[in-house]
């Protein structure tokens, strides 16, 4: 990290001080609000991605938000929260590229406020509710620096009526393996066929490393989830996804997998337009996309073919109770 | 070709740069400019209004300029003669601000970064990590309308501080100060992230060649570039110019490209 912007409000926060210590040679730039840098015009996501800065900030309000309707794993009340904006990985399909002007990483250091808001939200429901981490970032990728997930698990261990999903592609699981698993937490890995991951999920751990991590977590007693999301179109998709499912399920204890979900490739139209401008050479983004409402996706027939094939393959291996499609598959 | 524009306020700031970079006077009806093959120099005059107007005019008349480095003297709490780079540029009067996206520390190892505060009249209340100038805010206000913040930078050489006051500045001392900044200018220019940009030169050249032979509306021009990019992304090659112009109309070209793209094979 070469440049670290620090909100004046968090200059003396112990987490700020600890994070700054990790980067003794970085330029430190005091700022008033993180949005002054993060939302400024005349920024280029692609350029910043090659040398992102870190922004340390305080998150005021809107810390816990309802998920989109399809984003759940069977729970009735679902929320997401992001202690961080942006990601150290660089997946070509990632909606963050279209959503944000900046590729700089924002880390909100007021973790306790997130936990407090989660606790308050839990108390508004009579039945257990779900809390998804890793919506605007990868949950674990910067864990050695932030320790957020470690503290989040501590917090959820005292909130049995809240369920936590930690979504990631990262293999930074040392902390998870050095503590006992808790019952109300699922560690969910996003998985794609290895060839797709190599070409489209830049800087991420290989799929086989992710499976190794899942195996270790499962052996340690953590509930694990598999997120095949997004399912990408290719002429050879059947062989790609069959191989992936064989690879994944041959390494894991299938009965104890908490949940498996499937998600189509869909993006809001303005995000997609911006992403094409950033990456005109990307074959993934050059595919034919069709408008459905304000979203762009593969044509309905192709999407259904992809999802139905994957669903059939998955249901050969797992029980229907373990399966959660992100959209209806007919 | 990417051209870097150096912007200075004073003739005494411009002179050492003109000599070092081998620039020659460049005739422009309204601006004082010099140029070499890969650089231009704009002498914008003193103050942020002059700076903003001159920068906007220069960008309009020199479309190949893809980066700007503002070079000048500044008052600061740092040692005299030290070259500083702005990590934050702020207009004191309006509080408007910009945060240039700086190259890595490794590529600019000896440059201290500071806030550059653009003031309307010379100031001497030297603050920590701050340099005073009178132009940077004007340059950023105009340049960010066209260029990305990774390609607009401000380098300042300390001309006055608590020990040596502003009255001691002479044309000779300015000349000497700017000479000190030349290695930093060269380092910064080499560190600009042009390699992170997509290479669209071949697609743009083909689109231009086709548009020179066939009538295209503005909307069609945009669509052609998009189709050519998709063609290149999916088929890893571009169609030939001859093949396209033989189709004789923008509409026929669009249909042909769409058909080819629809049939493209995508395998991982
Ligand atoms: S890991 Fe997730 S958040 Fe990170 S770039 Fe990939 S899709 Fe985006």
XYZ file of C-alpha atoms and ligand atoms in Angstrom:
606
model
C 0.000 0.000 0.000
C 1.640 3.239 -1.158
C -0.914 5.826 -0.186
C -3.215 5.740 2.835
C -5.974 8.308 3.219
C -7.170 8.660 6.786
C -10.327 10.397 7.913
C -9.481 12.931 10.611
C -12.157 11.316 12.757
C -10.249 7.995 12.894
C -6.660 9.312 12.961
C -6.140 8.121 16.523
C -8.356 5.024 16.389
C -6.372 2.003 17.639
C -7.219 0.039 14.479
C -5.977 2.909 12.313
C -2.725 2.993 14.242
C -2.312 -0.777 13.963
C -2.987 -0.761 10.212
C -0.646 2.177 9.581
C 2.131 0.304 11.363
C 1.943 -2.384 8.683
C 2.846 0.144 5.979
C 5.638 2.314 7.394
C 6.645 3.715 3.982
C 3.172 4.662 2.794
C 2.219 8.288 2.245
C -0.363 9.296 4.836
C -2.980 11.777 3.676
C -5.461 13.167 6.187
C -8.957 13.700 4.771
C -12.282 14.915 6.084
C -14.620 12.246 4.633
C -13.757 9.116 2.678
C -16.252 10.115 0.000
C -14.061 13.157 -0.850
C -11.555 10.727 -2.350
C -13.644 7.673 -3.143
C -16.501 9.380 -4.980
C -14.450 12.095 -6.690
C -14.901 12.455 -10.458
C -12.043 11.893 -12.962
C -10.991 8.543 -11.517
C -10.347 5.382 -13.504
C -11.119 2.082 -11.796
C -8.815 0.088 -14.049
C -5.821 2.345 -13.488
C -6.347 2.457 -9.739
C -6.650 -1.318 -9.633
C -2.978 -1.548 -10.596
C -1.938 0.499 -7.551
C -4.844 0.945 -5.159
C -4.669 3.193 -2.141
C -6.163 2.403 1.261
C -8.768 4.659 2.853
C -9.430 4.327 6.579
C -12.813 5.686 7.549
C -15.735 5.705 9.896
C -19.021 4.343 8.584
C -21.890 6.582 9.615
C -25.286 4.891 9.344
C -26.621 2.439 6.721
C -24.331 -0.203 8.107
C -26.828 -3.077 7.863
C -29.026 -3.192 4.776
C -31.647 -5.621 3.411
C -30.290 -7.910 0.669
C -31.830 -7.965 -2.815
C -34.839 -10.343 -2.961
C -32.956 -13.291 -4.501
C -29.975 -13.074 -2.176
C -30.614 -15.626 0.559
C -30.032 -19.204 1.606
C -33.467 -20.077 2.861
C -33.830 -17.424 5.571
C -36.787 -15.051 5.642
C -35.008 -11.917 6.860
C -31.714 -11.228 5.125
C -29.251 -8.371 5.490
C -25.781 -7.524 4.278
C -23.032 -5.384 5.685
C -19.652 -4.284 4.360
C -16.797 -3.377 6.641
C -14.835 -2.796 3.457
C -15.491 -1.471 -0.057
C -13.606 -3.026 -2.971
C -11.441 -6.052 -3.205
C -7.844 -7.113 -3.684
C -8.937 -9.582 -6.371
C -9.894 -8.566 -9.884
C -12.712 -10.671 -11.303
C -13.696 -9.421 -14.702
C -17.407 -9.989 -13.975
C -17.337 -8.165 -10.633
C -20.080 -5.551 -10.299
C -17.863 -3.386 -8.093
C -16.000 -2.257 -11.241
C -19.238 -0.835 -12.561
C -20.556 0.482 -9.277
C -17.614 2.475 -7.937
C -15.553 5.222 -9.512
C -12.569 4.218 -7.431
C -10.741 0.928 -6.957
C -9.148 2.147 -3.733
C -9.916 -0.001 -0.697
C -12.064 1.584 1.982
C -11.871 -0.040 5.425
C -14.336 1.160 8.051
C -12.625 0.879 11.401
C -15.692 1.305 13.637
C -16.447 -2.441 13.768
C -18.357 -2.148 17.061
C -20.969 0.043 15.362
C -21.574 -2.692 12.773
C -21.986 -5.287 15.511
C -24.285 -2.993 17.470
C -26.499 -2.413 14.418
C -26.593 -6.133 13.669
C -27.653 -6.828 17.252
C -30.376 -4.189 17.000
C -31.626 -5.654 13.702
C -31.647 -9.171 15.154
C -33.803 -7.933 18.017
C -36.469 -6.704 15.575
C -37.149 -10.284 14.421
C -38.747 -13.090 16.399
C -37.048 -15.761 14.265
C -33.356 -15.989 13.352
C -32.232 -13.579 10.653
C -29.268 -13.765 8.255
C -26.329 -11.373 7.842
C -24.152 -11.589 4.747
C -20.591 -10.334 4.736
C -18.676 -10.025 1.478
C -21.170 -8.172 -0.665
C -19.029 -5.113 -1.485
C -15.686 -6.823 -0.902
C -14.174 -10.237 -0.263
C -14.763 -11.035 3.411
C -11.431 -12.676 4.166
C -8.923 -11.375 1.636
C -7.575 -8.587 3.854
C -8.236 -10.373 7.153
C -4.554 -10.466 8.182
C -4.667 -6.670 8.131
C -8.217 -5.924 9.355
C -9.061 -8.852 11.724
C -12.667 -7.861 11.118
C -14.002 -11.376 10.598
C -12.289 -12.580 13.739
C -14.056 -9.886 15.749
C -17.302 -10.429 13.851
C -17.331 -14.103 14.796
C -16.716 -13.129 18.428
C -19.751 -10.850 18.186
C -21.976 -13.492 16.535
C -21.001 -16.046 19.159
C -23.082 -13.887 21.529
C -25.947 -13.417 19.039
C -27.433 -16.893 18.495
C -30.508 -15.442 16.782
C -28.356 -14.057 13.994
C -26.755 -16.205 11.302
C -23.601 -15.017 9.618
C -22.449 -15.878 6.090
C -18.832 -15.084 5.304
C -18.478 -15.112 1.532
C -14.980 -15.333 0.087
C -12.535 -16.641 -2.476
C -9.644 -16.200 -0.068
C -7.636 -18.902 1.620
C -6.715 -16.678 4.592
C -8.262 -19.105 7.066
C -5.552 -19.374 9.703
C -7.647 -17.497 12.292
C -10.707 -19.600 11.529
C -8.714 -22.764 12.084
C -7.269 -21.504 15.326
C -10.632 -20.999 17.026
C -13.620 -23.263 17.628
C -16.345 -23.159 14.967
C -19.604 -21.478 15.937
C -22.959 -22.898 14.998
C -24.510 -19.744 13.504
C -21.843 -19.068 10.886
C -21.370 -20.398 7.361
C -18.111 -19.910 5.467
C -19.154 -19.799 1.814
C -16.742 -20.029 -1.109
C -17.448 -18.684 -4.587
C -16.356 -21.280 -7.103
C -15.990 -21.331 -10.877
C -14.484 -23.911 -13.213
C -10.682 -23.718 -12.937
C -10.266 -22.543 -16.561
C -12.764 -19.720 -16.041
C -11.153 -18.779 -12.729
C -7.716 -18.610 -14.378
C -8.970 -16.368 -17.148
C -11.546 -14.197 -15.403
C -10.804 -14.196 -11.658
C -7.464 -12.425 -11.640
C -5.279 -12.585 -8.527
C -7.608 -15.049 -6.757
C -6.426 -18.319 -5.190
C -6.845 -21.256 -7.572
C -10.044 -23.265 -7.319
C -8.118 -26.261 -5.994
C -6.675 -24.091 -3.189
C -10.179 -22.863 -2.362
C -11.385 -26.469 -2.197
C -8.462 -27.304 0.089
C -9.510 -24.424 2.346
C -13.121 -25.646 2.358
C -11.930 -29.126 3.283
C -9.857 -27.817 6.205
C -12.709 -25.632 7.443
C -15.151 -28.519 7.210
C -12.769 -30.792 9.090
C -12.472 -28.114 11.765
C -16.234 -28.114 12.274
C -17.238 -24.976 10.358
C -20.415 -25.042 8.327
C -19.457 -24.519 4.718
C -21.354 -23.188 1.736
C -20.682 -23.439 -1.992
C -21.619 -20.505 -4.221
C -21.515 -21.262 -7.930
C -22.056 -17.681 -8.850
C -21.970 -16.321 -11.501
C -22.540 -19.194 -13.911
C -20.805 -18.092 -17.110
C -21.688 -19.009 -20.650
C -19.270 -20.925 -22.867
C -19.657 -23.392 -25.720
C -18.089 -26.021 -23.472
C -19.984 -25.066 -20.306
C -21.311 -28.577 -19.709
C -17.871 -30.117 -19.452
C -16.508 -27.138 -17.506
C -19.197 -27.265 -14.828
C -19.384 -31.092 -14.668
C -15.644 -31.168 -14.025
C -15.967 -28.470 -11.386
C -18.753 -30.312 -9.553
C -16.755 -33.564 -9.669
C -13.696 -31.746 -8.372
C -15.556 -30.040 -5.525
C -17.756 -32.872 -4.313
C -15.031 -35.510 -4.442
C -13.101 -33.579 -1.802
C -15.837 -32.618 0.641
C -18.110 -34.353 3.118
C -21.293 -33.849 1.095
C -23.857 -34.561 3.825
C -22.564 -31.811 6.042
C -22.373 -29.065 3.424
C -24.668 -26.374 4.754
C -25.856 -24.865 1.471
C -25.168 -24.765 -2.236
C -26.359 -21.888 -4.364
C -26.367 -20.993 -8.003
C -26.405 -17.507 -9.478
C -26.796 -16.225 -13.028
C -24.560 -13.550 -14.565
C -26.590 -10.368 -14.320
C -25.550 -6.759 -14.023
C -27.350 -3.429 -13.901
C -27.117 -1.835 -17.351
C -25.118 1.270 -16.292
C -22.547 -0.941 -14.521
C -22.155 -3.112 -17.591
C -21.678 -0.127 -19.900
C -18.962 1.230 -17.634
C -17.238 -2.152 -17.423
C -17.100 -2.463 -21.222
C -15.459 0.954 -21.418
C -12.883 -0.125 -18.832
C -12.154 -3.510 -20.418
C -12.956 -3.379 -24.147
C -10.725 -6.415 -24.727
C -12.659 -8.701 -22.348
C -14.386 -11.588 -24.130
C -16.627 -12.142 -21.115
C -17.980 -8.602 -21.415
C -18.150 -8.815 -25.210
C -20.779 -11.572 -25.034
C -24.294 -10.892 -26.266
C -26.300 -9.507 -23.387
C -30.007 -8.862 -23.228
C -31.944 -6.262 -21.326
C -34.412 -7.388 -18.681
C -35.765 -4.420 -16.804
C -32.716 -2.457 -15.760
C -30.500 -5.550 -15.823
C -28.406 -7.085 -18.564
C -28.025 -10.852 -18.718
C -27.587 -13.672 -21.205
C -30.687 -14.316 -23.306
C -33.342 -16.167 -21.327
C -32.921 -19.428 -23.205
C -29.161 -19.572 -22.670
C -29.498 -18.600 -19.033
C -32.091 -21.274 -18.399
C -29.952 -23.871 -20.194
C -26.952 -22.989 -18.014
C -28.878 -22.950 -14.758
C -30.961 -26.088 -15.499
C -27.869 -28.058 -16.420
C -26.080 -26.999 -13.249
C -29.151 -27.626 -11.111
C -29.565 -31.150 -12.501
C -25.893 -31.870 -11.925
C -25.990 -30.495 -8.387
C -29.147 -32.373 -7.401
C -27.449 -35.606 -8.444
C -24.933 -34.898 -5.714
C -26.711 -33.003 -2.947
C -30.117 -33.076 -1.251
C -32.766 -30.541 -2.350
C -32.709 -29.115 1.190
C -29.093 -28.067 0.644
C -29.830 -26.272 -2.626
C -30.717 -22.578 -3.063
C -30.968 -21.198 -6.594
C -30.613 -17.432 -6.677
C -33.398 -17.203 -9.259
C -36.139 -19.629 -10.252
C -34.896 -22.349 -12.562
C -37.655 -23.832 -14.678
C 1.334 8.996 -29.057
C 1.006 10.183 -25.456
C 2.255 13.697 -24.885
C 2.977 15.176 -21.464
C 2.308 18.852 -20.886
C 4.411 20.687 -18.320
C 2.649 23.762 -16.961
C 4.515 26.569 -15.280
C 3.379 30.029 -14.245
C 6.533 32.116 -14.737
C 9.017 32.473 -17.615
C 11.831 31.799 -15.134
C 10.170 28.476 -14.248
C 9.692 27.598 -17.917
C 13.210 28.400 -19.170
C 15.231 25.589 -17.553
C 12.584 23.057 -18.684
C 12.592 24.338 -22.265
C 16.369 24.011 -22.378
C 16.560 20.620 -20.664
C 13.821 18.966 -22.740
C 14.973 20.558 -25.995
C 11.679 22.311 -26.738
C 11.094 24.920 -29.401
C 8.604 27.755 -29.453
C 5.224 26.585 -30.685
C 2.978 29.096 -32.387
C -0.402 29.375 -30.712
C -2.654 32.429 -31.127
C -3.465 32.752 -27.423
C -0.966 30.719 -25.412
C 2.729 30.782 -24.636
C 3.802 27.301 -25.576
C 6.895 25.269 -26.417
C 7.074 21.734 -27.714
C 9.291 18.747 -28.458
C 8.176 15.402 -29.930
C 6.849 14.001 -26.660
C 6.317 17.071 -24.508
C 4.727 20.457 -24.586
C 5.215 23.280 -22.155
C 2.523 25.785 -21.315
C 3.420 28.985 -19.502
C 0.049 29.846 -18.032
C 0.759 33.061 -16.126
C 0.234 33.745 -12.428
C -2.938 32.833 -10.526
C -5.529 30.110 -10.708
C -7.820 31.862 -13.171
C -5.015 32.245 -15.720
C -4.022 28.663 -15.010
C -7.528 27.264 -15.528
C -8.210 29.191 -18.745
C -4.814 28.379 -20.251
C -5.067 24.683 -19.315
C -8.552 24.357 -20.826
C -7.459 26.132 -24.013
C -4.322 24.012 -24.286
C -6.278 20.748 -23.852
C -8.711 21.869 -26.500
C -6.006 22.689 -29.026
C -3.665 19.769 -28.191
C -5.803 16.603 -28.104
C -2.713 14.373 -27.949
C -1.855 15.696 -24.479
C -2.664 12.801 -22.155
C -0.926 13.902 -18.975
C -0.138 17.136 -17.189
C 2.617 17.938 -14.733
C 2.394 21.318 -13.069
C 5.894 22.449 -12.100
C 6.577 25.501 -9.999
C 7.982 27.064 -6.896
C 6.094 27.086 -3.606
C 6.394 28.194 -0.015
C 6.475 25.381 2.521
C 7.698 24.193 5.898
C 10.021 21.780 4.055
C 13.743 22.474 3.360
C 14.601 24.996 0.650
C 15.128 23.429 -2.783
C 13.297 20.183 -1.918
C 10.966 18.866 -4.628
C 7.498 17.943 -3.362
C 4.608 16.153 -5.025
C 0.991 17.008 -4.307
C -1.138 14.260 -2.763
C -3.928 16.769 -2.262
C -4.590 19.995 -4.128
C -6.987 22.475 -2.607
C -8.290 25.861 -3.596
C -8.152 27.962 -0.431
C -10.955 30.292 -1.528
C -13.571 27.715 -2.505
C -12.245 24.677 -0.568
C -12.630 22.677 -3.790
C -10.137 19.812 -3.701
C -8.556 17.044 -5.748
C -6.578 13.945 -4.799
C -4.169 12.955 -7.606
C -3.725 9.188 -7.828
C 0.016 8.952 -7.169
C 2.364 6.327 -8.628
C 3.921 3.902 -6.180
C 6.474 5.131 -3.645
C 8.964 2.702 -5.202
C 8.791 4.611 -8.491
C 9.201 8.016 -6.823
C 11.510 7.102 -3.946
C 12.789 10.522 -2.948
C 9.666 12.638 -3.281
C 7.917 13.903 -0.158
C 4.187 14.309 -0.712
C 2.256 17.274 0.658
C -0.995 19.161 0.323
C -0.707 21.997 -2.194
C -2.917 24.881 -1.186
C -3.618 27.346 -3.976
C -3.934 30.830 -2.545
C -5.010 34.061 -4.225
C -2.169 36.180 -2.839
C 1.303 35.078 -1.721
C 1.216 33.536 1.772
C 3.859 32.922 4.410
C 2.036 31.257 7.311
C 3.906 28.029 6.566
C 1.976 24.975 7.778
C 3.117 21.397 8.275
C 2.922 19.163 5.177
C 1.530 22.022 3.087
C 2.956 23.992 0.172
C 1.457 27.269 -1.050
C 1.120 28.029 -4.713
C -1.229 30.082 -6.881
C -1.984 27.865 -9.885
C -2.433 24.153 -9.071
C -6.145 24.443 -8.199
C -6.866 26.191 -11.511
C -4.967 23.549 -13.459
C -6.783 20.691 -11.688
C -10.184 22.350 -12.086
C -9.721 22.506 -15.867
C -7.718 19.325 -16.452
C -10.047 16.970 -14.540
C -12.752 17.770 -17.093
C -10.661 15.899 -19.652
C -8.028 13.753 -17.943
C -8.001 11.216 -15.171
C -6.512 12.051 -11.766
C -3.749 9.494 -12.343
C -2.423 11.710 -15.144
C -2.541 15.165 -13.541
C 0.173 15.987 -11.036
C 1.776 18.928 -9.357
C 5.473 19.133 -8.464
C 6.603 22.031 -6.317
C 10.105 23.113 -5.387
C 10.415 24.875 -2.040
C 11.399 28.489 -2.742
C 10.668 30.024 0.646
C 10.158 28.798 4.172
C 10.411 29.997 7.738
C 14.160 30.581 7.314
C 14.257 32.179 3.837
C 11.360 34.497 3.184
C 9.435 35.180 0.026
C 11.193 38.505 -0.725
C 14.461 36.653 -1.246
C 13.133 34.920 -4.398
C 14.885 36.052 -7.615
C 14.698 34.902 -11.236
C 18.046 33.144 -10.684
C 16.855 31.319 -7.574
C 13.688 30.183 -9.397
C 15.793 28.913 -12.308
C 18.002 26.975 -9.892
C 14.998 25.564 -8.007
C 13.312 24.281 -11.156
C 16.560 22.652 -12.303
C 16.472 20.668 -9.055
C 13.024 19.343 -10.019
C 14.062 17.920 -13.407
C 14.975 14.410 -12.166
C 11.607 14.230 -10.372
C 9.761 15.336 -13.518
C 11.470 12.585 -15.505
C 10.760 9.967 -12.840
C 7.130 11.005 -12.596
C 6.638 10.982 -16.357
C 8.088 7.455 -16.540
C 5.859 6.324 -13.666
C 2.555 7.445 -15.208
C 0.315 4.371 -15.583
C -0.208 4.396 -19.347
C 0.408 0.639 -19.387
C -2.739 0.113 -17.302
C -4.946 1.591 -20.022
C -6.562 -0.687 -22.613
C -4.826 -0.612 -25.968
C -7.453 0.543 -28.436
C -5.139 2.038 -31.053
C -5.708 -0.650 -33.711
C -9.482 -0.623 -33.254
C -9.594 3.179 -33.348
C -7.400 3.275 -36.456
C -9.637 0.784 -38.279
C -12.787 2.677 -37.253
C -11.269 5.934 -38.519
C -10.205 4.350 -41.803
C -13.697 2.971 -42.396
C -15.329 6.272 -41.429
C -13.067 8.111 -43.882
C -14.538 6.047 -46.746
C -18.150 5.560 -45.631
C -20.597 8.068 -44.176
C -21.193 7.573 -40.455
C -23.400 9.526 -38.037
C -21.996 10.183 -34.545
C -24.152 7.396 -33.043
C -23.065 4.969 -35.755
C -19.410 5.862 -35.145
C -19.768 4.945 -31.497
C -21.545 1.686 -32.370
C -18.829 0.791 -34.891
C -16.058 1.144 -32.297
C -18.049 -0.998 -29.861
C -18.636 -3.717 -32.456
C -14.984 -3.716 -33.491
C -13.915 -4.029 -29.855
C -16.295 -6.948 -29.340
C -15.053 -8.556 -32.558
C -11.472 -8.263 -31.364
C -12.330 -9.531 -27.864
C -14.248 -12.585 -29.076
C -12.368 -13.523 -32.238
C -8.945 -12.226 -31.147
C -8.627 -10.378 -34.439
C -10.129 -7.462 -36.340
C -11.840 -7.707 -39.720
C -9.900 -6.262 -42.635
C -10.553 -2.708 -43.773
C -11.082 -3.902 -47.362
C -13.680 -6.424 -46.265
C -15.610 -3.746 -44.380
C -15.562 -0.935 -46.947
C -16.708 -3.360 -49.643
C -20.012 -3.511 -47.758
C -20.551 0.137 -48.759
C -22.833 1.330 -45.938
C -22.677 1.776 -42.171
C -25.802 -0.354 -41.823
C -24.418 -3.258 -43.877
C -21.176 -3.171 -41.885
C -23.119 -3.227 -38.633
C -25.159 -6.241 -39.772
C -22.086 -8.128 -40.906
C -20.169 -7.459 -37.682
C -23.162 -8.383 -35.522
C -23.583 -11.650 -37.410
C -19.935 -12.567 -37.001
C -19.996 -11.707 -33.298
C -23.184 -13.737 -32.749
C -21.515 -16.779 -34.256
C -18.280 -16.401 -32.290
C -17.145 -19.453 -30.417
C -16.419 -18.930 -26.718
C -14.529 -21.705 -25.018
C -12.532 -21.767 -21.838
S -13.628 -11.777 -5.256
Fe -15.713 -10.992 -5.314
S -15.543 -8.859 -4.665
Fe -13.493 -9.549 -5.218
S -13.220 -8.940 -7.368
Fe -13.971 -11.057 -7.339
S -16.211 -10.882 -7.495
Fe -15.425 -8.852 -6.896
